[in-house]
PDB file of C-alpha atoms in Angstrom:
ATOM      1  CA  MET A  46     -41.257 -59.337 -10.433  1.00 86.00           C
ATOM      2  CA  LEU A  47     -41.434 -55.434 -10.351  1.00 93.00           C
ATOM      3  CA  GLN A  48     -41.580 -53.586 -13.611  1.00 94.00           C
ATOM      4  CA  ASP A  49     -38.225 -51.402 -12.312  1.00 94.00           C
ATOM      5  CA  GLU A  50     -36.506 -54.804 -11.770  1.00 94.00           C
ATOM      6  CA  VAL A  51     -37.569 -56.144 -15.143  1.00 94.00           C
ATOM      7  CA  GLY A  52     -36.580 -53.206 -16.538  1.00 95.00           C
ATOM      8  CA  LYS A  53     -32.802 -53.192 -15.384  1.00 95.00           C
ATOM      9  CA  LEU A  54     -32.551 -56.590 -16.518  1.00 94.00           C
ATOM     10  CA  VAL A  55     -33.037 -55.383 -20.255  1.00 96.00           C
ATOM     11  CA  GLY A  56     -31.715 -52.105 -19.731  1.00 95.00           C
ATOM     12  CA  VAL A  57     -34.938 -49.479 -19.664  1.00 96.00           C
ATOM     13  CA  HIS A  58     -36.960 -47.721 -17.297  1.00 95.00           C
ATOM     14  CA  GLY A  59     -39.725 -49.739 -15.214  1.00 94.00           C
ATOM     15  CA  ALA A  60     -42.159 -47.154 -16.812  1.00 96.00           C
ATOM     16  CA  VAL A  61     -41.449 -48.653 -20.327  1.00 96.00           C
ATOM     17  CA  ILE A  62     -42.180 -52.169 -19.175  1.00 95.00           C
ATOM     18  CA  GLY A  63     -45.348 -50.633 -18.022  1.00 95.00           C
ATOM     19  CA  ARG A  64     -46.165 -48.937 -20.853  1.00 96.00           C
ATOM     20  CA  TYR A  65     -45.765 -52.495 -22.764  1.00 95.00           C
ATOM     21  CA  GLU A  66     -47.902 -54.456 -20.104  1.00 93.00           C
ATOM     22  CA  ARG A  67     -50.907 -51.768 -20.872  1.00 95.00           C
ATOM     23  CA  GLU A  68     -50.320 -52.357 -24.627  1.00 93.00           C
ATOM     24  CA  GLU A  69     -49.784 -48.740 -24.985  1.00 97.00           C
ATOM     25  CA  VAL A  70     -46.575 -49.354 -27.076  1.00 95.00           C
ATOM     26  CA  LYS A  71     -45.258 -52.531 -28.462  1.00 94.00           C
ATOM     27  CA  PRO A  72     -41.835 -53.678 -27.933  1.00 95.00           C
ATOM     28  CA  SER A  73     -39.020 -54.128 -30.875  1.00 95.00           C
ATOM     29  CA  ILE A  74     -38.620 -57.549 -31.635  1.00 95.00           C
ATOM     30  CA  GLU A  75     -34.895 -57.111 -30.016  1.00 95.00           C
ATOM     31  CA  MET A  76     -36.589 -56.049 -26.920  1.00 96.00           C
ATOM     32  CA  ALA A  77     -39.015 -58.672 -26.824  1.00 95.00           C
ATOM     33  CA  THR A  78     -36.217 -61.071 -27.202  1.00 95.00           C
ATOM     34  CA  GLN A  79     -34.630 -59.697 -24.381  1.00 95.00           C
ATOM     35  CA  LEU A  80     -37.474 -59.694 -21.969  1.00 95.00           C
ATOM     36  CA  ALA A  81     -38.092 -63.180 -22.959  1.00 92.00           C
ATOM     37  CA  GLU A  82     -34.316 -63.971 -22.299  1.00 91.00           C
ATOM     38  CA  ALA A  83     -34.682 -62.107 -19.025  1.00 93.00           C
ATOM     39  CA  LEU A  84     -37.487 -63.876 -17.760  1.00 91.00           C
ATOM     40  CA  GLU A  85     -36.592 -67.408 -18.967  1.00 88.00           C
ATOM     41  CA  VAL A  86     -39.321 -67.781 -21.017  1.00 89.00           C
ATOM     42  CA  SER A  87     -39.941 -68.587 -24.761  1.00 88.00           C
ATOM     43  CA  LEU A  88     -40.843 -65.693 -26.912  1.00 89.00           C
ATOM     44  CA  ASP A  89     -44.257 -67.445 -27.714  1.00 91.00           C
ATOM     45  CA  TYR A  90     -44.896 -67.452 -24.136  1.00 90.00           C
ATOM     46  CA  LEU A  91     -44.118 -63.895 -23.737  1.00 89.00           C
ATOM     47  CA  VAL A  92     -46.265 -62.702 -26.635  1.00 87.00           C
ATOM     48  CA  GLY A  93     -49.519 -65.071 -25.649  1.00 88.00           C
ATOM     49  CA  SER A  94     -49.033 -67.624 -28.531  1.00 90.00           C
ATOM     50  CA  THR A  95     -48.650 -70.612 -26.248  1.00 89.00           C
ATOM     51  CA  ASP A  96     -49.768 -71.173 -22.409  1.00 86.00           C
ATOM     52  CA  ILE A  97     -46.657 -73.588 -22.347  1.00 86.00           C
ATOM     53  CA  LEU A  98     -44.031 -72.556 -20.265  1.00 85.00           C
ATOM     54  CA  LEU A  99     -40.921 -74.559 -21.326  1.00 81.00           C
ATOM     55  CA  ASP A 100     -38.569 -75.890 -18.948  1.00 82.00           C
ATOM     56  CA  LYS A 101     -34.773 -74.563 -19.779  1.00 82.00           C
ATOM     57  CA  ASN A 102     -33.227 -77.698 -18.790  1.00 87.00           C
ATOM     58  CA  ILE A 103     -35.482 -79.459 -21.256  1.00 88.00           C
ATOM     59  CA  VAL A 104     -35.098 -77.111 -24.036  1.00 86.00           C
ATOM     60  CA  ALA A 105     -31.361 -77.599 -23.116  1.00 90.00           C
ATOM     61  CA  LYS A 106     -31.648 -81.436 -23.406  1.00 94.00           C
ATOM     62  CA  ILE A 107     -33.507 -81.273 -26.587  1.00 93.00           C
ATOM     63  CA  LEU A 108     -30.923 -79.128 -28.177  1.00 94.00           C
ATOM     64  CA  ASP A 109     -28.103 -81.556 -27.080  1.00 96.00           C
ATOM     65  CA  ILE A 110     -29.951 -84.253 -28.551  1.00 96.00           C
ATOM     66  CA  GLN A 111     -30.502 -82.417 -31.786  1.00 96.00           C
ATOM     67  CA  LYS A 112     -26.663 -82.429 -32.151  1.00 97.00           C
ATOM     68  CA  LEU A 113     -26.371 -86.030 -31.739  1.00 97.00           C
ATOM     69  CA  LYS A 114     -25.681 -88.314 -34.881  1.00 97.00           C
ATOM     70  CA  GLU A 115     -28.613 -89.249 -36.491  1.00 97.00           C
ATOM     71  CA  ASN A 116     -28.516 -93.001 -35.483  1.00 97.00           C
ATOM     72  CA  ASP A 117     -27.841 -91.899 -31.619  1.00 97.00           C
ATOM     73  CA  ARG A 118     -30.824 -89.574 -31.949  1.00 97.00           C
ATOM     74  CA  GLN A 119     -33.077 -92.508 -33.047  1.00 97.00           C
ATOM     75  CA  HIS A 120     -32.260 -94.413 -30.103  1.00 97.00           C
ATOM     76  CA  VAL A 121     -32.531 -91.715 -27.724  1.00 97.00           C
ATOM     77  CA  PHE A 122     -36.157 -91.244 -29.350  1.00 96.00           C
ATOM     78  CA  ALA A 123     -37.058 -94.591 -29.269  1.00 97.00           C
ATOM     79  CA  LEU A 124     -36.235 -94.958 -25.551  1.00 97.00           C
ATOM     80  CA  LEU A 125     -38.018 -91.872 -25.055  1.00 95.00           C
ATOM     81  CA  ASP A 126     -41.100 -93.177 -27.002  1.00 96.00           C
ATOM     82  CA  ALA A 127     -41.284 -96.321 -25.118  1.00 97.00           C
ATOM     83  CA  PHE A 128     -41.005 -94.753 -21.846  1.00 96.00           C
ATOM     84  CA  LEU A 129     -43.849 -92.268 -22.465  1.00 96.00           C
ATOM     85  CA  LYS A 130     -46.311 -95.200 -24.177  1.00 96.00           C
ATOM     86  CA  GLN A 131     -45.443 -96.945 -20.769  1.00 95.00           C
ATOM     87  CA  THR A 132     -46.363 -94.125 -18.497  1.00 94.00           C
ATOM     88  CA  LYS A 133     -49.499 -93.232 -20.519  1.00 94.00           C
ATOM     89  CA  LEU A 134     -50.623 -97.013 -20.354  1.00 92.00           C
ATOM     90  CA  GLN A 135     -49.967 -96.968 -16.504  1.00 92.00           C
ATOM     91  CA  SER A 136     -52.018 -93.798 -16.094  1.00 90.00           C
ATOM     92  CA  ILE A 137     -54.877 -95.512 -18.045  1.00 88.00           C
ATOM     93  CA  LEU A 138     -54.896 -98.771 -15.493  1.00 81.00           C
TER      94      LEU A 138
END
């Protein structure tokens, strides 16, 4: 994505994005948050604290699971744990 395109998404000139990229200036936390949202990445990913790019759909599902009643959440996690264990075992065999 071009600097001008990113700049338009967050309401700044593309040259400002270039200054952020070259680390000439640091964005405010508000601007960094806007950039992360515009680029559909986590703030941790944007600042380099993680190299894991979280899928937006997975994050939405996790948030939905977190809203469930405790008992329902336990069932979802038990099912997920069983599936993940089975998948790991199959990859070993």
